[in-house]
mmCIF file of C-alpha atoms in Angstrom:
data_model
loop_
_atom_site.group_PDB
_atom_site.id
_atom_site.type_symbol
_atom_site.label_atom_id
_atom_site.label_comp_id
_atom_site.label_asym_id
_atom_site.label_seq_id
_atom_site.Cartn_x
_atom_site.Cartn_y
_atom_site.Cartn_z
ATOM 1 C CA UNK A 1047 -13.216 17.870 -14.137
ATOM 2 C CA UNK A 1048 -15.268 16.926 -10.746
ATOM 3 C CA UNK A 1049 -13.083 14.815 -8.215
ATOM 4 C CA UNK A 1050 -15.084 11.584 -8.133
ATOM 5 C CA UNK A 1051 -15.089 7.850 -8.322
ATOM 6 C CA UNK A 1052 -15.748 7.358 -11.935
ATOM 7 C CA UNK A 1053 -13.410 10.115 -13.013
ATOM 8 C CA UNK A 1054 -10.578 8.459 -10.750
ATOM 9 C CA UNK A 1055 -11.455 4.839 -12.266
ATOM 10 C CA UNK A 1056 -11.238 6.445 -15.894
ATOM 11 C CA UNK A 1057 -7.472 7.836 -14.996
ATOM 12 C CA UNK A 1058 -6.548 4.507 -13.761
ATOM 13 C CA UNK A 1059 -7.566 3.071 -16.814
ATOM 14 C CA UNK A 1060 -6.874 5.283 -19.185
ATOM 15 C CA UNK A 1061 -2.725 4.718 -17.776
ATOM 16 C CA UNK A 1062 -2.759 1.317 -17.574
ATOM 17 C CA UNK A 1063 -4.057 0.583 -20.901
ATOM 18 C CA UNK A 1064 -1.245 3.086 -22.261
ATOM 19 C CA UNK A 1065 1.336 1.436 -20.685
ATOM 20 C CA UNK A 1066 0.658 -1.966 -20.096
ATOM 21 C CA UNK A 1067 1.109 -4.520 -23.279
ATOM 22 C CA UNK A 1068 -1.161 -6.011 -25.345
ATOM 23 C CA UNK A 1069 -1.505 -9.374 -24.767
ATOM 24 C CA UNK A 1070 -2.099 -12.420 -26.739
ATOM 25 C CA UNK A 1071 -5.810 -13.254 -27.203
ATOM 26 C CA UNK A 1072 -7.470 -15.112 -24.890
ATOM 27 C CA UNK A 1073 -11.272 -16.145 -25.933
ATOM 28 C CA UNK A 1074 -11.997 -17.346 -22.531
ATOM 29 C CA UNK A 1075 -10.742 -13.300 -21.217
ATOM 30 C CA UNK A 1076 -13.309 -10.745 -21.589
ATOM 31 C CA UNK A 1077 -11.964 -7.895 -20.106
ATOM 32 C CA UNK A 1078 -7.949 -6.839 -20.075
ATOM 33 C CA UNK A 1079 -5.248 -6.449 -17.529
ATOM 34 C CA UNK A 1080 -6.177 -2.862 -17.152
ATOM 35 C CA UNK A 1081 -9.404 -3.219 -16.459
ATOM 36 C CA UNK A 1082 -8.837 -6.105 -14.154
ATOM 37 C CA UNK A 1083 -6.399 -3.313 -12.478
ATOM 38 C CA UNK A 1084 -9.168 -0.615 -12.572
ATOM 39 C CA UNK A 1085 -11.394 -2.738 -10.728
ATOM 40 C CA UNK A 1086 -9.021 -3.467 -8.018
ATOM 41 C CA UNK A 1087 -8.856 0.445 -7.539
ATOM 42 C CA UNK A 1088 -12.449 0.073 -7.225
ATOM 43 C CA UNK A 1089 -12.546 -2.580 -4.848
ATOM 44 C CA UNK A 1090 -10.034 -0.708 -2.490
ATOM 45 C CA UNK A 1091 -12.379 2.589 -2.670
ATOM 46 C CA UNK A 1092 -15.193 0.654 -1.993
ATOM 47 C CA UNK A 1093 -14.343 -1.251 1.033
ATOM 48 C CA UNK A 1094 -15.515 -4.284 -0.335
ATOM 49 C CA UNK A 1095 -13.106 -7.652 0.744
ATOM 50 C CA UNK A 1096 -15.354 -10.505 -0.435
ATOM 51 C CA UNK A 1097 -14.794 -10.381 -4.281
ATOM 52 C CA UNK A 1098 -17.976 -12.193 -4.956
ATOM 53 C CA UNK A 1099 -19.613 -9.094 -3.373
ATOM 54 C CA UNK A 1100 -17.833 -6.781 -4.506
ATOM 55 C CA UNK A 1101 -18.782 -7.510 -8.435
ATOM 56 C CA UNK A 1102 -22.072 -8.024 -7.192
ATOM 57 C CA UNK A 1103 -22.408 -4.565 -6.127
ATOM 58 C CA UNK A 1104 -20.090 -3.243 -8.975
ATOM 59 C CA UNK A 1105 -22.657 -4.873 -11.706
ATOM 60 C CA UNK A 1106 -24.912 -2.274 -10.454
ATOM 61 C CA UNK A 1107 -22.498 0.562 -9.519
ATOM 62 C CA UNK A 1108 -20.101 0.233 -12.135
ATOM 63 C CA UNK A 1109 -22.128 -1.462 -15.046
ATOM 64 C CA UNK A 1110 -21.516 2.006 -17.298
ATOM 65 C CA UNK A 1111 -17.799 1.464 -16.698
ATOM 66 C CA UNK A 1112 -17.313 -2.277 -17.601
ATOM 67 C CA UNK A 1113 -20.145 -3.523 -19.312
ATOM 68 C CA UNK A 1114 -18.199 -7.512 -18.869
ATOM 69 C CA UNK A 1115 -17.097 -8.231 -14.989
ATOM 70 C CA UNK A 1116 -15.509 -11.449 -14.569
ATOM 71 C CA UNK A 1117 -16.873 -14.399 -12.644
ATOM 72 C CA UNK A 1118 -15.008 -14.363 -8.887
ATOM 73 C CA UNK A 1119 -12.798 -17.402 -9.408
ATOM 74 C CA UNK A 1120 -11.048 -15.672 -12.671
ATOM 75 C CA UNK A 1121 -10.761 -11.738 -11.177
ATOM 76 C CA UNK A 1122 -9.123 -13.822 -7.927
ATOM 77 C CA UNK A 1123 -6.594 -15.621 -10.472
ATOM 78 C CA UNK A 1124 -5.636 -12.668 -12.145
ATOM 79 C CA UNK A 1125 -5.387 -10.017 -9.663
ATOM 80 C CA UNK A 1126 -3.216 -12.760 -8.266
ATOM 81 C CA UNK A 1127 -1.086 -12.833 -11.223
ATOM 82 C CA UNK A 1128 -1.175 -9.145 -12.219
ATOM 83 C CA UNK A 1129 0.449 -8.481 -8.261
ATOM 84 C CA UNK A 1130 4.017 -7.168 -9.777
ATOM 85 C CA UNK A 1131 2.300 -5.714 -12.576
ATOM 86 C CA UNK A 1132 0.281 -3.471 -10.133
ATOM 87 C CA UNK A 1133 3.568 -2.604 -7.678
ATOM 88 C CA UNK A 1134 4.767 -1.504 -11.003
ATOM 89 C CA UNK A 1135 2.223 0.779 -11.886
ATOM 90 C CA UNK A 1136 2.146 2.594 -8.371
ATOM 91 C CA UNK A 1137 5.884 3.822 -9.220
ATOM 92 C CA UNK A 1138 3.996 5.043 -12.500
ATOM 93 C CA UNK A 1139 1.466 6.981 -10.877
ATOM 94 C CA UNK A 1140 4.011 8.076 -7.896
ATOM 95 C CA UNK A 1141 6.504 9.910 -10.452
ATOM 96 C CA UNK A 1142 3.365 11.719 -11.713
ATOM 97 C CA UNK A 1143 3.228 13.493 -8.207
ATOM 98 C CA UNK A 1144 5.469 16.297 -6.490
ATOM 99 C CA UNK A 1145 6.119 14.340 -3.638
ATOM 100 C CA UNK A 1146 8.279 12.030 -5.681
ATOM 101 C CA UNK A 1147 10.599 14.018 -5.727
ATOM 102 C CA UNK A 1148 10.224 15.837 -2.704
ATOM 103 C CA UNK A 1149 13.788 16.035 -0.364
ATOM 104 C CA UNK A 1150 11.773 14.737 2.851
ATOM 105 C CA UNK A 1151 11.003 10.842 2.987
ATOM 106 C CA UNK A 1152 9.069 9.421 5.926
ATOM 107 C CA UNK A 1153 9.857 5.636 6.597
ATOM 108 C CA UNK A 1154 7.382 3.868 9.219
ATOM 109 C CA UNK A 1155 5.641 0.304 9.442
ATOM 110 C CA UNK A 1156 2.686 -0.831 10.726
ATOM 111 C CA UNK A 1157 0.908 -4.245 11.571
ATOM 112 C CA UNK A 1158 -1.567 -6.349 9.092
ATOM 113 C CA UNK A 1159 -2.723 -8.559 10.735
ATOM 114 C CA UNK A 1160 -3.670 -12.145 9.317
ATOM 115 C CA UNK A 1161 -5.562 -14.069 11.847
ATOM 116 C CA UNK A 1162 -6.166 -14.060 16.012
ATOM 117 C CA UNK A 1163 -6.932 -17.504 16.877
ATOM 118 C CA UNK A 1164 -3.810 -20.509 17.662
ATOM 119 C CA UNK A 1165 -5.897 -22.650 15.462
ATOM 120 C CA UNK A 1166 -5.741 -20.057 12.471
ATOM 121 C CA UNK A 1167 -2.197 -19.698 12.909
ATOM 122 C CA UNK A 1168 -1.513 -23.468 12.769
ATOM 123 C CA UNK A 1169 -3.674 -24.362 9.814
ATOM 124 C CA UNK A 1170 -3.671 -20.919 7.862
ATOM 125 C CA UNK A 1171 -1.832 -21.284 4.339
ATOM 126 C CA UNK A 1172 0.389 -17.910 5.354
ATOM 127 C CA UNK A 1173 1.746 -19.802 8.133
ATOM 128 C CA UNK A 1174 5.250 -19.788 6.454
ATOM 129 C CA UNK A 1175 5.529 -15.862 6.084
ATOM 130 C CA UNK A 1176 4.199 -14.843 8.900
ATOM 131 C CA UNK A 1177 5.252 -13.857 12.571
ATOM 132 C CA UNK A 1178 4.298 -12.530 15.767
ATOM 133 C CA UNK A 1179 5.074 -9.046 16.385
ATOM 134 C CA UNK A 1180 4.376 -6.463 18.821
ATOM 135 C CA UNK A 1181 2.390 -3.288 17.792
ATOM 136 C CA UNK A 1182 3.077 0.053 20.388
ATOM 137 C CA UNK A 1183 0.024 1.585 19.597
ATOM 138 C CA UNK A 1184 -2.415 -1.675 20.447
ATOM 139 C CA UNK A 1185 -0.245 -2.493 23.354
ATOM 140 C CA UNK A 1186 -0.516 -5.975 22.210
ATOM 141 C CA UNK A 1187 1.379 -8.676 20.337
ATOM 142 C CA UNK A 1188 -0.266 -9.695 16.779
ATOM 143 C CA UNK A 1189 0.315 -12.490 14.185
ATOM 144 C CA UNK A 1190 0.925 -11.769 10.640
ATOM 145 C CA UNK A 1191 3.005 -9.186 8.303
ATOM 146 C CA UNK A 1192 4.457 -5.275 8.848
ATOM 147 C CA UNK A 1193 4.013 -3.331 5.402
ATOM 148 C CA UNK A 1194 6.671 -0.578 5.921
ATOM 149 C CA UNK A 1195 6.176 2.113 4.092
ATOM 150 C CA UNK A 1196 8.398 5.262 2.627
ATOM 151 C CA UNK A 1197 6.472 8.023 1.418
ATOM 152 C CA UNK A 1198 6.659 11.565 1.056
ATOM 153 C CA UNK A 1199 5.023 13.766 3.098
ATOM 154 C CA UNK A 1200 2.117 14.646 0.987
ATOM 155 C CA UNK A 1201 1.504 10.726 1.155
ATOM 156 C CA UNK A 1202 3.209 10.020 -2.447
ATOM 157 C CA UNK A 1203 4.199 5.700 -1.350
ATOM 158 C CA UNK A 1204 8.447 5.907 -2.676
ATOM 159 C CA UNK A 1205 8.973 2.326 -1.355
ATOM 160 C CA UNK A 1206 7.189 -0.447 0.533
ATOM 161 C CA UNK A 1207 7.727 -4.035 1.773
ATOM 162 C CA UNK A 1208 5.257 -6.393 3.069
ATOM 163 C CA UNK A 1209 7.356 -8.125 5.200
ATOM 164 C CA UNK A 1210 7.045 -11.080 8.419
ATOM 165 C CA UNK A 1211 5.984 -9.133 11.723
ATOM 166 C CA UNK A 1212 9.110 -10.007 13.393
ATOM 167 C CA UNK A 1213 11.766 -9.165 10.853
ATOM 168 C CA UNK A 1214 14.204 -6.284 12.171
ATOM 169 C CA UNK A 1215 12.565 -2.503 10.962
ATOM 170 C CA UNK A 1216 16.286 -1.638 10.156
ATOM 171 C CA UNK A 1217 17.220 -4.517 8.169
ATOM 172 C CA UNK A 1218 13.937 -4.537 6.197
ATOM 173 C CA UNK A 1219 14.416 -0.299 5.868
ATOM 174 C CA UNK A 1220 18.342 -1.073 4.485
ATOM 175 C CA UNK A 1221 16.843 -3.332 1.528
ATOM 176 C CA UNK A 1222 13.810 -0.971 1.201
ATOM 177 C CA UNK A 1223 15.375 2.062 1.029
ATOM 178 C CA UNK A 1224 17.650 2.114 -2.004
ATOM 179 C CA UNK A 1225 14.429 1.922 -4.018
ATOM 180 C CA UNK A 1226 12.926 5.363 -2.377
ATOM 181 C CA UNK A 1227 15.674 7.567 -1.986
ATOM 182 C CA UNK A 1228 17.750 9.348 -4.842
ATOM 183 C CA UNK A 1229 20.218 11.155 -2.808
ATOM 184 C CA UNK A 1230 19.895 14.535 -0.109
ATOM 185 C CA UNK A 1231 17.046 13.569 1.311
ATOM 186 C CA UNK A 1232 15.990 13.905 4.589
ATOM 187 C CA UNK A 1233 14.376 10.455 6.205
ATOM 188 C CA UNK A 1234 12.074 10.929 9.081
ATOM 189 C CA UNK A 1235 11.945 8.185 11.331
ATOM 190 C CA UNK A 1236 11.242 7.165 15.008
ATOM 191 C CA UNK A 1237 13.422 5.847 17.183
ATOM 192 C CA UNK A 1238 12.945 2.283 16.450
ATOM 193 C CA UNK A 1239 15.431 3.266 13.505
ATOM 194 C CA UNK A 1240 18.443 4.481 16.139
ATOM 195 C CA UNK A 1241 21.470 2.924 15.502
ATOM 196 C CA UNK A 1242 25.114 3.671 14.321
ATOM 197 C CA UNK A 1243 25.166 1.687 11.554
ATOM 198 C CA UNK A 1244 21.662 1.881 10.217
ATOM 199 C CA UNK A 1245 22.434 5.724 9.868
ATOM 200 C CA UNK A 1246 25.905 5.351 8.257
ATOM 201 C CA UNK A 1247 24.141 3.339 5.164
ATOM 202 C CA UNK A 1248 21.765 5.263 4.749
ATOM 203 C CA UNK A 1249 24.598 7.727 4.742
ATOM 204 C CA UNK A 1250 25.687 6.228 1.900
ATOM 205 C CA UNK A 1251 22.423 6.599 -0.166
ATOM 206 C CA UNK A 1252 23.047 10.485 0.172
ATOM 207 C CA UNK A 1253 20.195 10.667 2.803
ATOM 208 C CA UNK A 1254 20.157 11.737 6.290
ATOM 209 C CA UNK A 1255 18.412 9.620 9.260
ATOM 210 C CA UNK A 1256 16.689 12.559 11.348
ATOM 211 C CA UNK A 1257 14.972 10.589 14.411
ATOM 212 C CA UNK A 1258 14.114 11.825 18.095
ATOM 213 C CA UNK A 1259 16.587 11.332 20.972
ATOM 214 C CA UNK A 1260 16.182 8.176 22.921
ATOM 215 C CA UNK A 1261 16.291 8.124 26.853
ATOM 216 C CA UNK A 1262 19.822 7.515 27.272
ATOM 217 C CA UNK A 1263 20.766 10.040 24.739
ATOM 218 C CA UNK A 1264 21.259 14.021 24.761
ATOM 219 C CA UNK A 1265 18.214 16.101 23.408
ATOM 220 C CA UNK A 1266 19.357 17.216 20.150
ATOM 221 C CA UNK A 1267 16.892 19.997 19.766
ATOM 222 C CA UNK A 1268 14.577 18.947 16.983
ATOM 223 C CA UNK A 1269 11.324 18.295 17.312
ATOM 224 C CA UNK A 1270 9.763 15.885 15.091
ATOM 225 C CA UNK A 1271 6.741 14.773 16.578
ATOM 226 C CA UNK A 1272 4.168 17.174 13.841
ATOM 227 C CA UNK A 1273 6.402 15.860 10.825
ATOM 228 C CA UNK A 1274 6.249 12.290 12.433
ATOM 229 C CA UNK A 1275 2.257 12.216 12.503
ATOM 230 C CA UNK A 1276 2.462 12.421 8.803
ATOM 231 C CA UNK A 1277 3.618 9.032 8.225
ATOM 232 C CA UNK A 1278 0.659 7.805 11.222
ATOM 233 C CA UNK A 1279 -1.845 9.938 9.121
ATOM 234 C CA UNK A 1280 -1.105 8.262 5.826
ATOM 235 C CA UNK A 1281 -1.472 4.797 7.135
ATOM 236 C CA UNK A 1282 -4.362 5.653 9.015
ATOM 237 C CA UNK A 1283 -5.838 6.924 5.108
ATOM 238 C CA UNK A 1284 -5.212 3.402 4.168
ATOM 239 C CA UNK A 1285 -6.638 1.557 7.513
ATOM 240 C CA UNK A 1286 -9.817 3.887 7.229
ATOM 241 C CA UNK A 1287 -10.930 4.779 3.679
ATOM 242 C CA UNK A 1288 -8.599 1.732 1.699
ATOM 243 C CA UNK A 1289 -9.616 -1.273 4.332
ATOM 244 C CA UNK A 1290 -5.883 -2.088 4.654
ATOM 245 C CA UNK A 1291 -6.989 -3.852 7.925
ATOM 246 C CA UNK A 1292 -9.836 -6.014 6.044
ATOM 247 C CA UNK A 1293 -7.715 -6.923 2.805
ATOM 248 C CA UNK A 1294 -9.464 -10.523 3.393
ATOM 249 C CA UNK A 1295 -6.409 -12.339 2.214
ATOM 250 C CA UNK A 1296 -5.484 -16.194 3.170
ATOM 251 C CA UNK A 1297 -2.370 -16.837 0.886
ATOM 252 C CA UNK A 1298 0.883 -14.457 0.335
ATOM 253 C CA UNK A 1299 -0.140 -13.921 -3.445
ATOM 254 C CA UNK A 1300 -2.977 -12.800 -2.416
ATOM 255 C CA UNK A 1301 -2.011 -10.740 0.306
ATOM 256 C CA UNK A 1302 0.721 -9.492 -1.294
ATOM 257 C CA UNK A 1303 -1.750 -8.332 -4.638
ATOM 258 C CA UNK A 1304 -4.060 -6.820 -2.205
ATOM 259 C CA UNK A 1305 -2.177 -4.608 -0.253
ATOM 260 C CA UNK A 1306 -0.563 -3.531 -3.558
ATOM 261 C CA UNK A 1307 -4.007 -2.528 -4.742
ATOM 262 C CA UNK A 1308 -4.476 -0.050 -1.954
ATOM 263 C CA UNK A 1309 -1.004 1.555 -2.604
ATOM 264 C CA UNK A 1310 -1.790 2.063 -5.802
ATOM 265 C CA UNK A 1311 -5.143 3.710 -5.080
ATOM 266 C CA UNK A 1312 -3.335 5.771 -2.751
ATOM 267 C CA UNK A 1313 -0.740 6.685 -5.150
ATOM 268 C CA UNK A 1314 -3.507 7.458 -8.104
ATOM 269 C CA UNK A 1315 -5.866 9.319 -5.983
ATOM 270 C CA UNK A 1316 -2.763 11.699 -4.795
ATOM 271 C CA UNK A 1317 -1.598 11.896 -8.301
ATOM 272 C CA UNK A 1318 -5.463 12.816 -9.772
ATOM 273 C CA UNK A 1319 -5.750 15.535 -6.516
ATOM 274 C CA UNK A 1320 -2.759 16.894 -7.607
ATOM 275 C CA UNK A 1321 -3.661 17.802 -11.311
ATOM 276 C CA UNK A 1322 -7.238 18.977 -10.194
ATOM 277 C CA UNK A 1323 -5.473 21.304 -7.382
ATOM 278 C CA UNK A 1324 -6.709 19.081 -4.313
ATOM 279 C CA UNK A 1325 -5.339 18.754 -1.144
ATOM 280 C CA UNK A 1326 -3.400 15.468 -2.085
ATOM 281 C CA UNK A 1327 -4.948 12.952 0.522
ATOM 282 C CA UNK A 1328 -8.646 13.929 -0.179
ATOM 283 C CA UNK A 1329 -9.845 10.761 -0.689
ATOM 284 C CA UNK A 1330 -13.552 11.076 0.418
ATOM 285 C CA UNK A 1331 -15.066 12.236 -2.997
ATOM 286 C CA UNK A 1332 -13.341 9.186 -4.716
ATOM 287 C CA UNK A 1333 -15.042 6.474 -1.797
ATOM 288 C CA UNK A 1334 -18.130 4.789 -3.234
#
């Protein structure tokens, strides 16, 4: 079996048809959930944001695959409506990898933006669930959401939240993380995570909070920073090859569906590397 993009696209469906129901018939539907799920896959590979191009392009690319595309305004409505169907299935295709259950978690967020301009902000329809936050690594203040992200280290996604850019990182981690962790694990954070009580509940969940020292504390001796990059590498693998940065949303149901999309291709790509004996983020044979 070669690692490439119609091989991926076949796993995808070939798992979501299996466990996804059947539902009701629908004359005006001519293709079914999974597919509609497939071609978000595709979509995220292909670094596509405008739907209407994207099917344009996947007529020709992908007319083998799905013989019927839908017309934009219906693959918009139910991508929309599939969103929770879709976080669903990336906890499917997560349990299918090692790193699912792997004893070392890496929690992290970074920014998605949503729009630049005061005008945007005022008149854009995610007005009510977005913030302004600051992101360290643009030196810069942004508006729009944080997805944080739990994953193992070999990029497996254990737990996410696509959250307001000025929520707390702890409080958001707290609700986040009984959903990723099962007990002795290890989390590897940075120090925006320090804190007494952040590391007693998540004490409770079994898990350890491993973080580097901050200035006014003693150097306990680890050293984090190769382990740490991890977590920067995987959501640079999303920014780069998925578009994370260009989902092209302008509502939170949209938003929300998108950036599910691209977890999910994360999460089947890992789990199709794995069985083929791939490094697990080798993502380059499966971009169109």
């Amino acid at each position: 079996m070669h690692a490439d993009l119609d091989t991926l696209l076949i796993a995808v469906y070939c798992t979501a048809d299996d466990l996804l129901p059947d539902r009701r018939g629908n004359a005006r539907r001519r293709i079914t959930d999974a597919e509609v799920v497939t071609l978000c896959v595709a979509q995220s590979l292909m670094g596509i944001p405008s739907d209407r191009r994207f099917l344009a392009v996947a007529r020709r690319r992908l007319g083998h695959l799905f013989p019927e595309l839908p017309q934009q305004p219906g693959y918009h409505k139910r991508r929309a409506r599939l969103a929770e169907t879709i976080e669903w299935l990336i906890g499917m295709f997560a349990a299918d990898s090692p790193g699912f259950y792997d004893d070392v978690v890496l929690l992290d967020s970074t920014p998605v933006e949503c729009g630049r301009s005061l005008e945007t902000v005022r008149r854009s329809a995610l007005a009510d669930w977005a913030g302004y936050g600051y992101s360290r690594s643009h030196s810069r203040f942004f508006w729009g959401m944080r997805l944080h992200l739990a994953a193992a280290p070999d990029g497996t996604p254990r737990g996410w939240a696509l959250v307001s850019a000025d929520r707390p990182e702890r409080d958001v981690a707290l609700k986040l993380l009984p959903h990723a962790l099962r007990g002795h694990e290890a989390l590897i954070c940075d120090k925006g995570y320090a804190g007494r009580d952040f590391s007693a509940k998540v004490g409770e969940l079994g898990a350890i909070v491993m973080r580097p020292a901050r200035k006014n504390e003693p150097e306990n001796g680890l050293h984090l920073s190769s382990i740490r990059q991890r977590i920067e590498s995987i959501f640079w693998t999303c920014k780069d090859l998925l578009t994370l940065e260009r989902h092209g949303a302008r509502t939170i149901t949209n938003l929300y569906a998108r950036i599910a999309s691209r977890l999910l291709t994360l999460a089947a790509c890992i789990s199709l590397n794995h069985q083929l004996g791939r490094p697990s983020r080798s993502l380059v044979d499966y971009v169109a």
